Amino acid sequence: MRKLAAAAALALTAFLVASCRAEAACPAIGQATVVTFTVAREYAPSVRAIHLRACQDGRCKEADLELVPGSTAVDQGCEPVRYGGDGVCSATSSPDGTLTGMLMMETLTASRIEVTATGTDSAGNPLPSRTAAFTPRAAQPFGEQCGTFITAGVVLDAAGLRQAP
């Protein structure tokens, strides 16, 4: 009988330990409701100005974008750690030849969005009007308990406008 009671106590303890999980903390990160815009490196020298219009859920927003040089992150590695724990890691940004801008939206949902880009080329002539319709990406990078992040971005090149990868 003692063996049965000990086995039951052991099973109950194992169950309680397995069911007690530390609650994960969510980072205090807010998400900007923007449509990001990138002019591809090969096409950037041809672009002087961009006007972007985005429509979603019956609401549209448009503006002339402030285009700034784009960049990419360059990993500079991590310092070794002697006694465990995390070492100090760093990165720097390096120009990548692109141009980037953002269109602020009132809200951004996971429903289909239509984005139209117009503008002028480096000589001041009108660029062809380009349109892309797509479903924004939804991700939960910090787990289900921390909410969903929705992103919408487009890339313009000589072939047209497309959803950013």
PDB file of C-alpha atoms in Angstrom:
ATOM      1  CA  MET A   1       0.000   0.000   0.000  1.00  0.00           C
ATOM      2  CA  ARG A   2       2.898   2.344   0.775  1.00  0.00           C
ATOM      3  CA  LYS A   3       4.367   1.757  -2.669  1.00  0.00           C
ATOM      4  CA  LEU A   4       1.021   2.643  -4.260  1.00  0.00           C
ATOM      5  CA  ALA A   5       0.737   5.845  -2.186  1.00  0.00           C
ATOM      6  CA  ALA A   6       4.333   6.797  -3.020  1.00  0.00           C
ATOM      7  CA  ALA A   7       3.711   6.183  -6.744  1.00  0.00           C
ATOM      8  CA  ALA A   8       0.518   8.272  -6.602  1.00  0.00           C
ATOM      9  CA  ALA A   9       2.341  11.098  -4.802  1.00  0.00           C
ATOM     10  CA  LEU A  10       5.166  10.966  -7.328  1.00  0.00           C
ATOM     11  CA  ALA A  11       2.709  11.051 -10.245  1.00  0.00           C
ATOM     12  CA  LEU A  12       0.821  13.986  -8.700  1.00  0.00           C
ATOM     13  CA  THR A  13       4.063  15.898  -8.119  1.00  0.00           C
ATOM     14  CA  ALA A  14       5.181  15.274 -11.701  1.00  0.00           C
ATOM     15  CA  PHE A  15       1.796  16.473 -12.984  1.00  0.00           C
ATOM     16  CA  LEU A  16       1.915  19.652 -10.885  1.00  0.00           C
ATOM     17  CA  VAL A  17       5.484  20.479 -11.949  1.00  0.00           C
ATOM     18  CA  ALA A  18       4.635  19.915 -15.615  1.00  0.00           C
ATOM     19  CA  SER A  19       1.517  22.097 -15.427  1.00  0.00           C
ATOM     20  CA  CYS A  20       3.295  25.023 -13.739  1.00  0.00           C
ATOM     21  CA  ARG A  21       4.933  27.128 -16.420  1.00  0.00           C
ATOM     22  CA  ALA A  22       6.478  30.505 -16.003  1.00  0.00           C
ATOM     23  CA  GLU A  23       4.405  33.145 -17.715  1.00  0.00           C
ATOM     24  CA  ALA A  24       6.275  34.656 -20.651  1.00  0.00           C
ATOM     25  CA  ALA A  25       6.762  38.399 -20.539  1.00  0.00           C
ATOM     26  CA  CYS A  26       5.879  40.327 -23.665  1.00  0.00           C
ATOM     27  CA  PRO A  27       8.199  43.078 -24.855  1.00  0.00           C
ATOM     28  CA  ALA A  28       6.827  46.610 -24.610  1.00  0.00           C
ATOM     29  CA  ILE A  29       7.020  47.237 -28.343  1.00  0.00           C
ATOM     30  CA  GLY A  30       4.433  49.285 -30.188  1.00  0.00           C
ATOM     31  CA  GLN A  31       3.817  48.829 -33.877  1.00  0.00           C
ATOM     32  CA  ALA A  32       3.582  51.759 -36.268  1.00  0.00           C
ATOM     33  CA  THR A  33       0.674  51.498 -38.698  1.00  0.00           C
ATOM     34  CA  VAL A  34       2.630  52.238 -41.866  1.00  0.00           C
ATOM     35  CA  VAL A  35       3.043  50.987 -45.384  1.00  0.00           C
ATOM     36  CA  THR A  36       6.785  50.785 -45.999  1.00  0.00           C
ATOM     37  CA  PHE A  37       8.063  51.674 -49.445  1.00  0.00           C
ATOM     38  CA  THR A  38      11.410  50.736 -51.025  1.00  0.00           C
ATOM     39  CA  VAL A  39      12.853  51.707 -54.397  1.00  0.00           C
ATOM     40  CA  ALA A  40      15.125  48.862 -55.510  1.00  0.00           C
ATOM     41  CA  ARG A  41      18.848  49.621 -55.755  1.00  0.00           C
ATOM     42  CA  GLU A  42      18.965  49.260 -59.550  1.00  0.00           C
ATOM     43  CA  TYR A  43      15.987  51.614 -60.019  1.00  0.00           C
ATOM     44  CA  ALA A  44      16.786  54.205 -57.306  1.00  0.00           C
ATOM     45  CA  PRO A  45      18.952  56.476 -59.523  1.00  0.00           C
ATOM     46  CA  SER A  46      15.909  56.868 -61.821  1.00  0.00           C
ATOM     47  CA  VAL A  47      13.543  58.131 -59.101  1.00  0.00           C
ATOM     48  CA  ARG A  48      13.280  61.722 -57.847  1.00  0.00           C
ATOM     49  CA  ALA A  49       9.911  61.777 -56.047  1.00  0.00           C
ATOM     50  CA  ILE A  50       7.120  59.334 -55.092  1.00  0.00           C
ATOM     51  CA  HIS A  51       3.459  59.849 -54.225  1.00  0.00           C
ATOM     52  CA  LEU A  52       1.905  56.800 -52.533  1.00  0.00           C
ATOM     53  CA  ARG A  53      -1.777  55.976 -52.074  1.00  0.00           C
ATOM     54  CA  ALA A  54      -2.959  52.991 -49.999  1.00  0.00           C
ATOM     55  CA  CYS A  55      -6.569  51.835 -49.628  1.00  0.00           C
ATOM     56  CA  GLN A  56      -7.780  49.236 -47.132  1.00  0.00           C
ATOM     57  CA  ASP A  57     -11.210  48.471 -45.684  1.00  0.00           C
ATOM     58  CA  GLY A  58     -12.802  51.347 -47.635  1.00  0.00           C
ATOM     59  CA  ARG A  59     -10.369  53.961 -46.288  1.00  0.00           C
ATOM     60  CA  CYS A  60      -7.556  55.552 -48.268  1.00  0.00           C
ATOM     61  CA  LYS A  61      -4.490  57.502 -47.248  1.00  0.00           C
ATOM     62  CA  GLU A  62      -2.010  59.211 -49.554  1.00  0.00           C
ATOM     63  CA  ALA A  63       1.031  61.446 -49.345  1.00  0.00           C
ATOM     64  CA  ASP A  64       4.225  62.525 -51.050  1.00  0.00           C
ATOM     65  CA  LEU A  65       6.886  60.357 -49.444  1.00  0.00           C
ATOM     66  CA  GLU A  66      10.105  61.631 -47.960  1.00  0.00           C
ATOM     67  CA  LEU A  67      12.617  59.278 -49.571  1.00  0.00           C
ATOM     68  CA  VAL A  68      15.781  58.550 -47.595  1.00  0.00           C
ATOM     69  CA  PRO A  69      18.735  56.296 -48.405  1.00  0.00           C
ATOM     70  CA  GLY A  70      18.116  52.705 -47.362  1.00  0.00           C
ATOM     71  CA  SER A  71      20.538  50.572 -45.408  1.00  0.00           C
ATOM     72  CA  THR A  72      21.207  47.038 -44.326  1.00  0.00           C
ATOM     73  CA  ALA A  73      22.405  45.712 -40.970  1.00  0.00           C
ATOM     74  CA  VAL A  74      25.966  44.410 -40.842  1.00  0.00           C
ATOM     75  CA  ASP A  75      26.689  41.950 -38.021  1.00  0.00           C
ATOM     76  CA  GLN A  76      29.815  42.870 -36.058  1.00  0.00           C
ATOM     77  CA  GLY A  77      29.754  39.742 -33.951  1.00  0.00           C
ATOM     78  CA  CYS A  78      29.568  39.098 -30.223  1.00  0.00           C
ATOM     79  CA  GLU A  79      32.106  39.355 -27.428  1.00  0.00           C
ATOM     80  CA  PRO A  80      32.977  36.010 -25.884  1.00  0.00           C
ATOM     81  CA  VAL A  81      31.613  35.344 -22.408  1.00  0.00           C
ATOM     82  CA  ARG A  82      33.780  33.625 -19.814  1.00  0.00           C
ATOM     83  CA  TYR A  83      31.254  32.488 -17.272  1.00  0.00           C
ATOM     84  CA  GLY A  84      28.078  31.840 -19.238  1.00  0.00           C
ATOM     85  CA  GLY A  85      25.274  34.247 -19.960  1.00  0.00           C
ATOM     86  CA  ASP A  86      24.873  36.467 -22.948  1.00  0.00           C
ATOM     87  CA  GLY A  87      27.772  38.342 -24.473  1.00  0.00           C
ATOM     88  CA  VAL A  88      27.564  41.836 -25.922  1.00  0.00           C
ATOM     89  CA  CYS A  89      26.689  41.744 -29.602  1.00  0.00           C
ATOM     90  CA  SER A  90      26.653  44.621 -32.054  1.00  0.00           C
ATOM     91  CA  ALA A  91      25.723  45.573 -35.581  1.00  0.00           C
ATOM     92  CA  THR A  92      26.030  48.644 -37.728  1.00  0.00           C
ATOM     93  CA  SER A  93      24.118  49.859 -40.748  1.00  0.00           C
ATOM     94  CA  SER A  94      25.577  50.251 -44.197  1.00  0.00           C
ATOM     95  CA  PRO A  95      23.984  52.034 -47.187  1.00  0.00           C
ATOM     96  CA  ASP A  96      22.546  49.534 -49.671  1.00  0.00           C
ATOM     97  CA  GLY A  97      21.682  51.824 -52.605  1.00  0.00           C
ATOM     98  CA  THR A  98      17.917  51.715 -52.077  1.00  0.00           C
ATOM     99  CA  LEU A  99      15.547  54.568 -51.257  1.00  0.00           C
ATOM    100  CA  THR A 100      12.926  54.110 -48.547  1.00  0.00           C
ATOM    101  CA  GLY A 101       9.856  55.907 -47.271  1.00  0.00           C
ATOM    102  CA  MET A 102       6.738  55.339 -45.160  1.00  0.00           C
ATOM    103  CA  LEU A 103       3.053  56.136 -45.514  1.00  0.00           C
ATOM    104  CA  MET A 104       1.344  56.514 -42.138  1.00  0.00           C
ATOM    105  CA  MET A 105      -2.055  54.797 -41.998  1.00  0.00           C
ATOM    106  CA  GLU A 106      -4.847  55.359 -39.468  1.00  0.00           C
ATOM    107  CA  THR A 107      -5.084  51.594 -38.966  1.00  0.00           C
ATOM    108  CA  LEU A 108      -3.554  48.557 -40.623  1.00  0.00           C
ATOM    109  CA  THR A 109      -5.466  45.272 -40.668  1.00  0.00           C
ATOM    110  CA  ALA A 110      -4.869  41.818 -42.119  1.00  0.00           C
ATOM    111  CA  SER A 111      -7.367  42.460 -44.934  1.00  0.00           C
ATOM    112  CA  ARG A 112      -6.383  43.084 -48.552  1.00  0.00           C
ATOM    113  CA  ILE A 113      -4.688  46.424 -49.302  1.00  0.00           C
ATOM    114  CA  GLU A 114      -4.189  48.219 -52.621  1.00  0.00           C
ATOM    115  CA  VAL A 115      -1.157  50.464 -53.022  1.00  0.00           C
ATOM    116  CA  THR A 116      -0.512  52.821 -55.966  1.00  0.00           C
ATOM    117  CA  ALA A 117       2.767  54.630 -56.595  1.00  0.00           C
ATOM    118  CA  THR A 118       3.214  57.605 -58.919  1.00  0.00           C
ATOM    119  CA  GLY A 119       6.036  60.091 -59.113  1.00  0.00           C
ATOM    120  CA  THR A 120       8.748  61.677 -61.180  1.00  0.00           C
ATOM    121  CA  ASP A 121      11.998  60.368 -62.554  1.00  0.00           C
ATOM    122  CA  SER A 122      15.414  61.970 -62.140  1.00  0.00           C
ATOM    123  CA  ALA A 123      14.768  64.223 -65.178  1.00  0.00           C
ATOM    124  CA  GLY A 124      11.419  65.438 -63.771  1.00  0.00           C
ATOM    125  CA  ASN A 125       9.262  63.340 -66.113  1.00  0.00           C
ATOM    126  CA  PRO A 126       6.283  61.354 -64.757  1.00  0.00           C
ATOM    127  CA  LEU A 127       6.932  57.745 -63.772  1.00  0.00           C
ATOM    128  CA  PRO A 128       4.359  55.159 -64.871  1.00  0.00           C
ATOM    129  CA  SER A 129       1.593  54.647 -62.305  1.00  0.00           C
ATOM    130  CA  ARG A 130       2.090  51.266 -60.625  1.00  0.00           C
ATOM    131  CA  THR A 131      -0.408  49.363 -58.444  1.00  0.00           C
ATOM    132  CA  ALA A 132      -0.102  46.283 -56.248  1.00  0.00           C
ATOM    133  CA  ALA A 133      -2.864  44.566 -54.270  1.00  0.00           C
ATOM    134  CA  PHE A 134      -1.958  42.054 -51.582  1.00  0.00           C
ATOM    135  CA  THR A 135      -2.733  40.773 -48.100  1.00  0.00           C
ATOM    136  CA  PRO A 136      -0.439  42.202 -45.404  1.00  0.00           C
ATOM    137  CA  ARG A 137       1.669  39.747 -43.435  1.00  0.00           C
ATOM    138  CA  ALA A 138       0.636  38.794 -39.916  1.00  0.00           C
ATOM    139  CA  ALA A 139       3.179  37.367 -37.472  1.00  0.00           C
ATOM    140  CA  GLN A 140       3.462  36.598 -33.781  1.00  0.00           C
ATOM    141  CA  PRO A 141       7.222  36.960 -33.279  1.00  0.00           C
ATOM    142  CA  PHE A 142       6.974  36.898 -29.478  1.00  0.00           C
ATOM    143  CA  GLY A 143       4.360  34.130 -29.210  1.00  0.00           C
ATOM    144  CA  GLU A 144       0.561  34.018 -29.274  1.00  0.00           C
ATOM    145  CA  GLN A 145       0.300  35.593 -25.834  1.00  0.00           C
ATOM    146  CA  CYS A 146       2.005  38.776 -27.074  1.00  0.00           C
ATOM    147  CA  GLY A 147      -0.299  39.638 -29.962  1.00  0.00           C
ATOM    148  CA  THR A 148      -0.074  39.849 -33.725  1.00  0.00           C
ATOM    149  CA  PHE A 149       2.107  42.250 -35.707  1.00  0.00           C
ATOM    150  CA  ILE A 150       0.790  43.222 -39.156  1.00  0.00           C
ATOM    151  CA  THR A 151       3.171  44.546 -41.795  1.00  0.00           C
ATOM    152  CA  ALA A 152       2.601  45.928 -45.286  1.00  0.00           C
ATOM    153  CA  GLY A 153       5.452  46.892 -47.554  1.00  0.00           C
ATOM    154  CA  VAL A 154       6.038  47.373 -51.271  1.00  0.00           C
ATOM    155  CA  VAL A 155       9.072  47.461 -53.545  1.00  0.00           C
ATOM    156  CA  LEU A 156       9.267  49.528 -56.745  1.00  0.00           C
ATOM    157  CA  ASP A 157      11.627  48.586 -59.547  1.00  0.00           C
ATOM    158  CA  ALA A 158      11.681  48.915 -63.344  1.00  0.00           C
ATOM    159  CA  ALA A 159       9.241  45.977 -63.654  1.00  0.00           C
ATOM    160  CA  GLY A 160       6.632  47.528 -61.367  1.00  0.00           C
ATOM    161  CA  LEU A 161       5.338  47.516 -57.809  1.00  0.00           C
ATOM    162  CA  ARG A 162       5.170  44.316 -55.706  1.00  0.00           C
ATOM    163  CA  GLN A 163       4.751  43.226 -52.113  1.00  0.00           C
ATOM    164  CA  ALA A 164       8.002  43.378 -50.152  1.00  0.00           C
ATOM    165  CA  PRO A 165       9.500  40.010 -49.204  1.00  0.00           C
TER     166      PRO A 165
END
